[in-house]
mmCIF file of C-alpha atoms and ligand atoms in Angstrom:
data_model
loop_
_atom_site.group_PDB
_atom_site.id
_atom_site.type_symbol
_atom_site.label_atom_id
_atom_site.label_comp_id
_atom_site.label_asym_id
_atom_site.label_seq_id
_atom_site.Cartn_x
_atom_site.Cartn_y
_atom_site.Cartn_z
ATOM 1 C CA MET A 1 57.429 -165.182 13.745
ATOM 2 C CA ILE A 2 61.131 -165.621 12.866
ATOM 3 C CA ASP A 3 62.478 -162.982 10.532
ATOM 4 C CA ARG A 4 63.661 -164.745 7.320
ATOM 5 C CA ALA A 5 66.884 -162.720 7.055
ATOM 6 C CA TYR A 6 67.724 -163.677 10.656
ATOM 7 C CA TYR A 7 66.962 -167.358 9.960
ATOM 8 C CA ILE A 8 69.178 -167.363 6.851
ATOM 9 C CA ARG A 9 72.109 -165.767 8.693
ATOM 10 C CA LYS A 10 71.730 -168.270 11.532
ATOM 11 C CA GLU A 11 71.635 -171.215 9.125
ATOM 12 C CA ILE A 12 74.642 -169.930 7.173
ATOM 13 C CA ASN A 13 76.586 -169.698 10.440
ATOM 14 C CA ARG A 14 75.565 -173.217 11.458
ATOM 15 C CA LEU A 15 76.337 -174.751 8.052
ATOM 16 C CA ARG A 16 79.691 -173.052 7.618
ATOM 17 C CA LYS A 17 80.888 -174.463 10.975
ATOM 18 C CA GLU A 18 79.439 -177.913 10.354
ATOM 19 C CA LYS A 19 80.969 -178.155 6.862
ATOM 20 C CA ASN A 20 84.242 -176.299 7.540
ATOM 21 C CA ALA A 21 83.368 -173.769 4.844
ATOM 22 C CA ILE A 22 84.694 -170.265 4.281
ATOM 23 C CA ILE A 23 82.695 -167.465 2.645
ATOM 24 C CA LEU A 24 84.780 -165.065 0.567
ATOM 25 C CA ALA A 25 83.066 -161.913 -0.702
ATOM 26 C CA HIS A 26 84.109 -159.142 -3.062
ATOM 27 C CA TYR A 27 83.473 -155.510 -2.042
ATOM 28 C CA TYR A 28 80.824 -155.255 -4.769
ATOM 29 C CA GLN A 29 78.535 -157.785 -3.090
ATOM 30 C CA ASP A 30 75.332 -156.732 -1.321
ATOM 31 C CA ALA A 31 75.871 -155.365 2.180
ATOM 32 C CA ALA A 32 74.257 -158.404 3.861
ATOM 33 C CA ILE A 33 76.621 -160.780 2.023
ATOM 34 C CA GLN A 34 79.653 -158.680 2.980
ATOM 35 C CA ASP A 35 78.478 -158.776 6.599
ATOM 36 C CA VAL A 36 78.082 -162.561 6.694
ATOM 37 C CA ALA A 37 81.377 -163.264 4.875
ATOM 38 C CA ASP A 38 84.504 -164.533 6.641
ATOM 39 C CA PHE A 39 86.586 -162.253 4.465
ATOM 40 C CA VAL A 40 85.819 -159.284 2.198
ATOM 41 C CA GLY A 41 88.471 -158.108 -0.253
ATOM 42 C CA ASP A 42 89.523 -157.009 -3.712
ATOM 43 C CA SER A 43 90.349 -159.577 -6.354
ATOM 44 C CA LEU A 44 94.018 -159.976 -5.360
ATOM 45 C CA GLU A 45 93.230 -160.331 -1.650
ATOM 46 C CA LEU A 46 90.495 -162.861 -2.434
ATOM 47 C CA ALA A 47 92.855 -164.923 -4.632
ATOM 48 C CA ARG A 48 95.449 -164.845 -1.828
ATOM 49 C CA LYS A 49 92.873 -165.895 0.752
ATOM 50 C CA ALA A 50 91.678 -168.719 -1.513
ATOM 51 C CA ALA A 51 95.286 -169.894 -1.896
ATOM 52 C CA GLN A 52 95.801 -169.986 1.886
ATOM 53 C CA THR A 53 92.577 -171.397 3.267
ATOM 54 C CA ASP A 54 92.359 -174.803 4.913
ATOM 55 C CA ALA A 55 88.547 -174.877 4.680
ATOM 56 C CA ASN A 56 87.000 -177.834 2.820
ATOM 57 C CA ILE A 57 84.471 -175.685 0.992
ATOM 58 C CA ILE A 58 84.886 -172.184 -0.457
ATOM 59 C CA VAL A 59 81.686 -170.229 -1.082
ATOM 60 C CA PHE A 60 82.765 -167.489 -3.455
ATOM 61 C CA ALA A 61 80.432 -164.516 -3.360
ATOM 62 C CA GLY A 62 81.744 -162.745 -6.428
ATOM 63 C CA VAL A 63 81.654 -163.362 -10.165
ATOM 64 C CA TYR A 64 82.515 -166.498 -12.125
ATOM 65 C CA PHE A 65 86.148 -165.739 -12.999
ATOM 66 C CA MET A 66 86.903 -165.132 -9.297
ATOM 67 C CA ALA A 67 85.407 -168.460 -8.203
ATOM 68 C CA GLU A 68 87.171 -170.187 -11.095
ATOM 69 C CA THR A 69 90.508 -168.710 -9.946
ATOM 70 C CA ALA A 70 89.813 -170.050 -6.445
ATOM 71 C CA LYS A 71 89.151 -173.499 -7.957
ATOM 72 C CA ILE A 72 92.369 -173.386 -10.021
ATOM 73 C CA LEU A 73 94.237 -172.662 -6.781
ATOM 74 C CA ASN A 74 92.340 -175.412 -4.931
ATOM 75 C CA PRO A 75 91.664 -178.292 -7.335
ATOM 76 C CA ASN A 76 90.794 -180.640 -4.442
ATOM 77 C CA LYS A 77 88.383 -178.339 -2.650
ATOM 78 C CA LYS A 78 84.740 -177.736 -3.382
ATOM 79 C CA VAL A 79 84.259 -174.197 -4.731
ATOM 80 C CA LEU A 80 80.671 -172.941 -4.826
ATOM 81 C CA LEU A 81 79.352 -169.865 -6.609
ATOM 82 C CA PRO A 82 75.890 -168.764 -5.369
ATOM 83 C CA ASP A 83 74.800 -167.775 -8.898
ATOM 84 C CA PRO A 84 76.748 -169.536 -11.670
ATOM 85 C CA LEU A 85 75.529 -166.959 -14.217
ATOM 86 C CA ALA A 86 77.353 -164.126 -12.438
ATOM 87 C CA GLY A 87 79.648 -163.201 -15.326
ATOM 88 C CA CYS A 88 81.759 -160.155 -16.129
ATOM 89 C CA SER A 89 81.766 -158.038 -19.291
ATOM 90 C CA LEU A 90 85.561 -158.189 -19.415
ATOM 91 C CA ALA A 91 85.853 -161.966 -19.043
ATOM 92 C CA ASP A 92 82.876 -162.623 -21.331
ATOM 93 C CA GLY A 93 84.189 -160.202 -23.949
ATOM 94 C CA CYS A 94 87.408 -162.143 -24.486
ATOM 95 C CA PRO A 95 86.508 -165.551 -25.966
ATOM 96 C CA PRO A 96 89.383 -168.079 -26.305
ATOM 97 C CA ASP A 97 89.150 -168.612 -30.113
ATOM 98 C CA ALA A 98 89.181 -164.907 -30.904
ATOM 99 C CA PHE A 99 91.985 -164.315 -28.422
ATOM 100 C CA GLU A 100 94.074 -167.139 -29.919
ATOM 101 C CA ALA A 101 93.681 -165.515 -33.350
ATOM 102 C CA PHE A 102 94.591 -162.086 -31.900
ATOM 103 C CA LYS A 103 97.659 -163.539 -30.188
ATOM 104 C CA SER A 104 98.872 -165.132 -33.421
ATOM 105 C CA LEU A 105 99.091 -161.645 -34.984
ATOM 106 C CA TYR A 106 101.870 -160.761 -32.513
ATOM 107 C CA PRO A 107 104.163 -163.813 -32.442
ATOM 108 C CA ASN A 108 107.079 -162.344 -30.469
ATOM 109 C CA HIS A 109 104.839 -160.870 -27.753
ATOM 110 C CA LYS A 110 104.298 -162.168 -24.247
ATOM 111 C CA VAL A 111 100.788 -162.002 -22.836
ATOM 112 C CA VAL A 112 99.775 -160.189 -19.646
ATOM 113 C CA THR A 113 96.145 -160.694 -18.721
ATOM 114 C CA TYR A 114 94.013 -159.079 -16.110
ATOM 115 C CA ILE A 115 92.545 -161.641 -13.690
ATOM 116 C CA ASN A 116 89.066 -160.807 -15.121
ATOM 117 C CA THR A 117 89.342 -163.578 -17.729
ATOM 118 C CA SER A 118 88.341 -167.219 -18.149
ATOM 119 C CA ALA A 119 90.657 -170.117 -17.273
ATOM 120 C CA GLU A 120 91.228 -170.672 -21.021
ATOM 121 C CA ILE A 121 92.612 -167.151 -21.433
ATOM 122 C CA LYS A 122 94.756 -167.494 -18.305
ATOM 123 C CA ALA A 123 96.160 -170.726 -19.749
ATOM 124 C CA MET A 124 97.253 -168.741 -22.847
ATOM 125 C CA SER A 125 98.950 -166.074 -20.701
ATOM 126 C CA ASP A 126 102.500 -165.589 -19.479
ATOM 127 C CA TYR A 127 101.441 -163.315 -16.626
ATOM 128 C CA VAL A 128 98.193 -162.638 -14.770
ATOM 129 C CA CYS A 129 97.652 -159.444 -12.771
ATOM 130 C CA THR A 130 94.960 -157.586 -10.864
ATOM 131 C CA SER A 131 94.381 -153.861 -10.699
ATOM 132 C CA SER A 132 96.456 -153.652 -7.505
ATOM 133 C CA ASN A 133 99.623 -155.309 -8.836
ATOM 134 C CA ALA A 134 99.442 -154.705 -12.624
ATOM 135 C CA GLU A 135 102.033 -151.918 -12.637
ATOM 136 C CA LYS A 136 104.477 -153.946 -10.518
ATOM 137 C CA ILE A 137 104.104 -157.020 -12.708
ATOM 138 C CA ILE A 138 104.579 -155.078 -15.940
ATOM 139 C CA ARG A 139 107.645 -153.300 -14.548
ATOM 140 C CA SER A 140 109.131 -156.712 -13.659
ATOM 141 C CA ILE A 141 109.174 -157.674 -17.363
ATOM 142 C CA PRO A 142 112.247 -156.541 -19.382
ATOM 143 C CA GLU A 143 111.463 -153.318 -21.238
ATOM 144 C CA ASP A 144 112.478 -154.713 -24.616
ATOM 145 C CA GLN A 145 109.945 -157.554 -24.343
ATOM 146 C CA PRO A 146 106.874 -156.661 -26.452
ATOM 147 C CA LEU A 147 103.592 -157.320 -24.651
ATOM 148 C CA ILE A 148 99.921 -157.926 -25.304
ATOM 149 C CA PHE A 149 97.567 -156.758 -22.546
ATOM 150 C CA ALA A 150 94.015 -158.118 -22.295
ATOM 151 C CA PRO A 151 91.127 -157.779 -21.867
ATOM 152 C CA ASP A 152 90.630 -154.246 -20.471
ATOM 153 C CA LYS A 153 91.626 -151.497 -22.921
ATOM 154 C CA ASN A 154 91.163 -148.750 -20.286
ATOM 155 C CA LEU A 155 93.393 -150.419 -17.702
ATOM 156 C CA GLY A 156 95.840 -151.290 -20.503
ATOM 157 C CA ALA A 157 95.981 -147.675 -21.741
ATOM 158 C CA TYR A 158 96.488 -146.432 -18.178
ATOM 159 C CA LEU A 159 99.334 -148.936 -17.666
ATOM 160 C CA ASN A 160 100.953 -147.914 -20.961
ATOM 161 C CA LYS A 161 100.811 -144.304 -19.781
ATOM 162 C CA ILE A 162 102.378 -144.848 -16.347
ATOM 163 C CA THR A 163 105.011 -147.403 -17.395
ATOM 164 C CA GLY A 164 105.901 -145.921 -20.800
ATOM 165 C CA ARG A 165 105.240 -149.310 -22.466
ATOM 166 C CA ASN A 166 103.465 -149.750 -25.738
ATOM 167 C CA MET A 167 101.472 -152.894 -25.015
ATOM 168 C CA VAL A 168 99.086 -154.087 -27.708
ATOM 169 C CA LEU A 169 95.597 -153.875 -26.212
ATOM 170 C CA TRP A 170 92.592 -156.159 -26.547
ATOM 171 C CA GLU A 171 89.393 -154.086 -27.016
ATOM 172 C CA GLY A 172 87.491 -155.022 -23.858
ATOM 173 C CA SER A 173 85.875 -152.895 -21.175
ATOM 174 C CA CYS A 174 83.933 -153.015 -17.937
ATOM 175 C CA ILE A 175 80.313 -151.980 -18.467
ATOM 176 C CA VAL A 176 80.180 -150.468 -14.980
ATOM 177 C CA HIS A 177 83.383 -148.424 -14.922
ATOM 178 C CA GLU A 178 83.089 -147.288 -18.513
ATOM 179 C CA ALA A 179 79.680 -145.807 -17.785
ATOM 180 C CA PHE A 180 80.805 -142.981 -15.503
ATOM 181 C CA SER A 181 79.866 -139.610 -16.933
ATOM 182 C CA LEU A 182 82.627 -136.990 -17.051
ATOM 183 C CA GLU A 183 80.046 -134.261 -17.472
ATOM 184 C CA LYS A 184 78.157 -135.233 -14.327
ATOM 185 C CA LEU A 185 81.403 -135.773 -12.448
ATOM 186 C CA ILE A 186 82.487 -132.235 -13.279
ATOM 187 C CA GLU A 187 79.124 -130.922 -12.029
ATOM 188 C CA LEU A 188 79.811 -132.693 -8.746
ATOM 189 C CA VAL A 189 83.323 -131.225 -8.556
ATOM 190 C CA VAL A 190 81.866 -127.739 -9.039
ATOM 191 C CA ASP A 191 79.489 -128.365 -6.124
ATOM 192 C CA HIS A 192 82.230 -129.966 -3.964
ATOM 193 C CA PRO A 193 85.544 -128.347 -4.969
ATOM 194 C CA GLU A 194 87.211 -129.704 -1.817
ATOM 195 C CA ALA A 195 86.429 -133.342 -2.725
ATOM 196 C CA LYS A 196 89.129 -135.858 -3.653
ATOM 197 C CA ILE A 197 88.203 -138.105 -6.576
ATOM 198 C CA VAL A 198 89.036 -141.817 -6.333
ATOM 199 C CA ALA A 199 88.689 -144.020 -9.410
ATOM 200 C CA HIS A 200 89.218 -147.612 -10.461
ATOM 201 C CA PRO A 201 91.654 -147.948 -13.409
ATOM 202 C CA GLU A 202 88.944 -149.708 -15.448
ATOM 203 C CA SER A 203 87.457 -146.201 -15.886
ATOM 204 C CA GLU A 204 88.064 -144.169 -19.040
ATOM 205 C CA ASP A 205 91.067 -141.873 -19.422
ATOM 206 C CA ALA A 206 88.983 -138.684 -19.050
ATOM 207 C CA ILE A 207 87.904 -139.808 -15.552
ATOM 208 C CA LEU A 208 91.374 -141.047 -14.576
ATOM 209 C CA ARG A 209 92.959 -137.724 -15.613
ATOM 210 C CA ILE A 210 91.068 -135.847 -12.911
ATOM 211 C CA ALA A 211 91.309 -138.539 -10.207
ATOM 212 C CA HIS A 212 93.479 -137.950 -7.117
ATOM 213 C CA CYS A 213 93.763 -141.689 -6.426
ATOM 214 C CA ILE A 214 93.626 -144.491 -9.004
ATOM 215 C CA GLY A 215 93.654 -147.990 -7.614
ATOM 216 C CA SER A 216 92.021 -151.310 -6.887
ATOM 217 C CA THR A 217 89.017 -151.461 -4.602
ATOM 218 C CA SER A 218 91.220 -151.931 -1.507
ATOM 219 C CA GLN A 219 93.692 -149.259 -2.588
ATOM 220 C CA MET A 220 90.852 -146.729 -2.955
ATOM 221 C CA ARG A 221 89.471 -147.774 0.415
ATOM 222 C CA ASN A 222 92.868 -147.287 2.097
ATOM 223 C CA TYR A 223 93.320 -143.899 0.432
ATOM 224 C CA ILE A 224 89.955 -142.693 1.764
ATOM 225 C CA LYS A 225 90.693 -144.074 5.242
ATOM 226 C CA ASN A 226 94.139 -142.493 5.472
ATOM 227 C CA SER A 227 93.589 -139.188 3.652
ATOM 228 C CA PRO A 228 93.170 -136.031 5.758
ATOM 229 C CA ALA A 229 90.418 -134.894 3.329
ATOM 230 C CA ASP A 230 86.827 -135.351 4.417
ATOM 231 C CA THR A 231 84.894 -135.437 1.118
ATOM 232 C CA PHE A 232 85.417 -138.003 -1.657
ATOM 233 C CA ILE A 233 83.796 -138.647 -5.013
ATOM 234 C CA VAL A 234 83.959 -142.394 -5.550
ATOM 235 C CA ALA A 235 84.151 -143.646 -9.160
ATOM 236 C CA THR A 236 83.696 -147.349 -8.691
ATOM 237 C CA GLU A 237 80.943 -149.835 -7.902
ATOM 238 C CA ALA A 238 78.686 -148.671 -5.075
ATOM 239 C CA GLY A 239 79.309 -151.818 -2.953
ATOM 240 C CA ILE A 240 82.619 -150.351 -1.712
ATOM 241 C CA LEU A 241 80.599 -147.738 0.184
ATOM 242 C CA HIS A 242 79.296 -150.352 2.608
ATOM 243 C CA GLN A 243 82.633 -151.108 4.344
ATOM 244 C CA LEU A 244 83.689 -147.474 4.070
ATOM 245 C CA SER A 245 80.537 -146.170 5.703
ATOM 246 C CA LYS A 246 81.427 -148.297 8.760
ATOM 247 C CA GLU A 247 85.100 -147.274 8.757
ATOM 248 C CA VAL A 248 84.957 -143.550 8.021
ATOM 249 C CA ARG A 249 81.679 -142.396 9.530
ATOM 250 C CA ASP A 250 82.811 -138.776 9.688
ATOM 251 C CA LYS A 251 83.759 -138.531 5.982
ATOM 252 C CA LYS A 252 81.403 -137.668 3.154
ATOM 253 C CA LEU A 253 81.346 -140.234 0.322
ATOM 254 C CA ILE A 254 79.662 -139.200 -2.918
ATOM 255 C CA PRO A 255 79.127 -141.929 -5.542
ATOM 256 C CA ALA A 256 80.175 -140.792 -9.030
ATOM 257 C CA PRO A 257 77.176 -140.811 -11.380
ATOM 258 C CA SER A 258 77.018 -142.914 -14.509
ATOM 259 C CA SER A 259 75.770 -141.550 -17.850
ATOM 260 C CA GLU A 260 72.402 -143.241 -17.639
ATOM 261 C CA ASP A 261 71.866 -142.546 -14.012
ATOM 262 C CA ASN A 262 69.369 -139.825 -13.255
ATOM 263 C CA SER A 263 68.053 -141.080 -9.959
ATOM 264 C CA CYS A 264 70.145 -142.811 -7.307
ATOM 265 C CA ALA A 265 73.597 -141.652 -8.497
ATOM 266 C CA CYS A 266 75.232 -144.984 -7.864
ATOM 267 C CA SER A 267 76.722 -147.617 -10.141
ATOM 268 C CA GLU A 268 76.086 -151.258 -9.536
ATOM 269 C CA CYS A 269 77.530 -154.315 -11.249
ATOM 270 C CA ALA A 270 74.464 -156.349 -12.211
ATOM 271 C CA PHE A 271 76.631 -159.501 -12.368
ATOM 272 C CA MET A 272 77.904 -159.080 -8.816
ATOM 273 C CA LYS A 273 74.394 -158.372 -7.593
ATOM 274 C CA MET A 274 73.082 -161.685 -8.984
ATOM 275 C CA ASN A 275 74.271 -163.294 -5.741
ATOM 276 C CA THR A 276 71.788 -162.943 -2.895
ATOM 277 C CA MET A 277 71.737 -164.076 0.742
ATOM 278 C CA ASP A 278 69.182 -166.729 -0.205
ATOM 279 C CA LYS A 279 71.503 -168.095 -2.896
ATOM 280 C CA VAL A 280 74.494 -168.058 -0.516
ATOM 281 C CA TYR A 281 72.442 -170.043 1.994
ATOM 282 C CA ARG A 282 71.108 -172.547 -0.568
ATOM 283 C CA CYS A 283 74.485 -173.193 -2.174
ATOM 284 C CA LEU A 284 76.046 -173.853 1.219
ATOM 285 C CA ARG A 285 73.152 -176.133 2.196
ATOM 286 C CA ASP A 286 73.008 -178.083 -1.095
ATOM 287 C CA GLU A 287 76.709 -177.774 -2.038
ATOM 288 C CA THR A 288 75.779 -176.642 -5.513
ATOM 289 C CA PRO A 289 76.314 -174.865 -7.963
ATOM 290 C CA GLU A 290 79.910 -176.067 -7.903
ATOM 291 C CA VAL A 291 82.701 -174.746 -10.129
ATOM 292 C CA HIS A 292 84.321 -177.510 -12.195
ATOM 293 C CA ILE A 293 87.369 -177.158 -14.340
ATOM 294 C CA ASP A 294 89.246 -179.577 -16.573
ATOM 295 C CA SER A 295 92.376 -180.635 -14.670
ATOM 296 C CA ALA A 296 94.833 -180.180 -17.580
ATOM 297 C CA LEU A 297 93.435 -176.696 -18.215
ATOM 298 C CA ALA A 298 93.672 -175.865 -14.498
ATOM 299 C CA VAL A 299 97.366 -176.830 -14.446
ATOM 300 C CA ARG A 300 98.093 -174.476 -17.367
ATOM 301 C CA ALA A 301 96.017 -171.632 -15.908
ATOM 302 C CA LEU A 302 97.690 -172.034 -12.502
ATOM 303 C CA LYS A 303 101.190 -171.137 -13.753
ATOM 304 C CA PRO A 304 100.611 -167.397 -14.430
ATOM 305 C CA ILE A 305 98.423 -167.085 -11.315
ATOM 306 C CA GLU A 306 101.193 -168.519 -9.135
ATOM 307 C CA LYS A 307 103.703 -166.219 -10.796
ATOM 308 C CA MET A 308 101.431 -163.278 -9.919
ATOM 309 C CA LEU A 309 101.103 -164.346 -6.277
ATOM 310 C CA GLN A 310 104.901 -164.668 -6.011
ATOM 311 C CA LEU A 311 105.533 -161.290 -7.653
ATOM 312 C CA SER A 312 103.004 -159.304 -5.601
HETATM 313 P P1 LIG B 1 89.457 -155.219 -7.886
HETATM 314 O O1 LIG B 1 90.737 -155.861 -8.310
HETATM 315 O O2 LIG B 1 89.639 -153.814 -7.499
HETATM 316 O O3 LIG B 1 88.789 -156.047 -6.865
HETATM 317 O O4 LIG B 1 88.513 -155.148 -9.162
HETATM 318 C C1 LIG B 1 87.772 -156.230 -9.603
HETATM 319 C C2 LIG B 1 86.733 -155.832 -10.517
HETATM 320 O O5 LIG B 1 86.039 -156.634 -11.088
HETATM 321 C C3 LIG B 1 86.555 -154.405 -10.726
HETATM 322 O O6 LIG B 1 85.482 -154.175 -11.506
HETATM 323 FE FE1 LIG B 2 83.344 -157.277 -14.406
HETATM 324 FE FE2 LIG B 2 82.995 -154.657 -14.327
HETATM 325 FE FE3 LIG B 2 81.418 -156.219 -12.864
HETATM 326 FE FE4 LIG B 2 84.015 -155.886 -12.205
HETATM 327 S S1 LIG B 2 82.397 -154.340 -12.190
HETATM 328 S S2 LIG B 2 82.895 -157.817 -12.271
HETATM 329 S S3 LIG B 2 84.941 -155.742 -14.246
HETATM 330 S S4 LIG B 2 81.533 -156.168 -15.114
#
């Protein structure tokens, strides 16, 4: 009897060659999806890869705003998202009408938005950034230019702190990164005083204050790979542990616990985990669900994304 997982992997490999398709996966995807992907990266690396590919079809194993960004960069390619309901609390928590009203309260401000937003919000933005280039992009803007930052209030507050800006912040947050418990983290530090703490800047200030490294998924990964330390407490989505466990076999990686977590001590993004190997296979086979975007909207949303890719 053929093992179903083996059959699916084999079919994905056959179909991707036959259709000249590329599979891009975020670090927060299931291990099997990361292993079958052509490229695994953080949101900036995935946007870059999407901008460079000559494949006819992009299967984006991530969440909706990531696949939508790939489509904006590739209006003539087919972009498929294994589960079209894979949202994001940051993108979903910043609806265009409410953001337009918010923006109108600050008429002389320019808008910097995190890439975790819809195409409509990107089209209303002057700059787009990711967690790995946000500081650089903000520092490239003249200091006397007032700014709005959306949608992540934690990342925005962190950026205000390190750049000395006073950006007006939209009140959004990531349900995964906001859930880390400081209390439980401190308990872990007491048990492992030698451990270095790595955290994503979507986490709350109390967590970031005690972190040794704050960065995007790839920046945290590089820190762990290159640090002489051998124990790390990892305050981000548990998917990052998959690549790391292959790369740093001799280091101890301890997932930071979330407030509600009393069992497995790991934090998972339920949106990211909506994609499965079965869905990756079926979307490649059937070429659906496809991401569609109005062409005039895509042109407007492309401008700040291109600016970001040039600046970073
Ligand atoms: P990265 O830019 O680190 O990939 O973060 C994306 C994201 O959604 C984090 O929750
Ligand atoms: Fe959005 Fe948070 Fe999930 Fe990242 S981890 S996709 S920010 S909900």
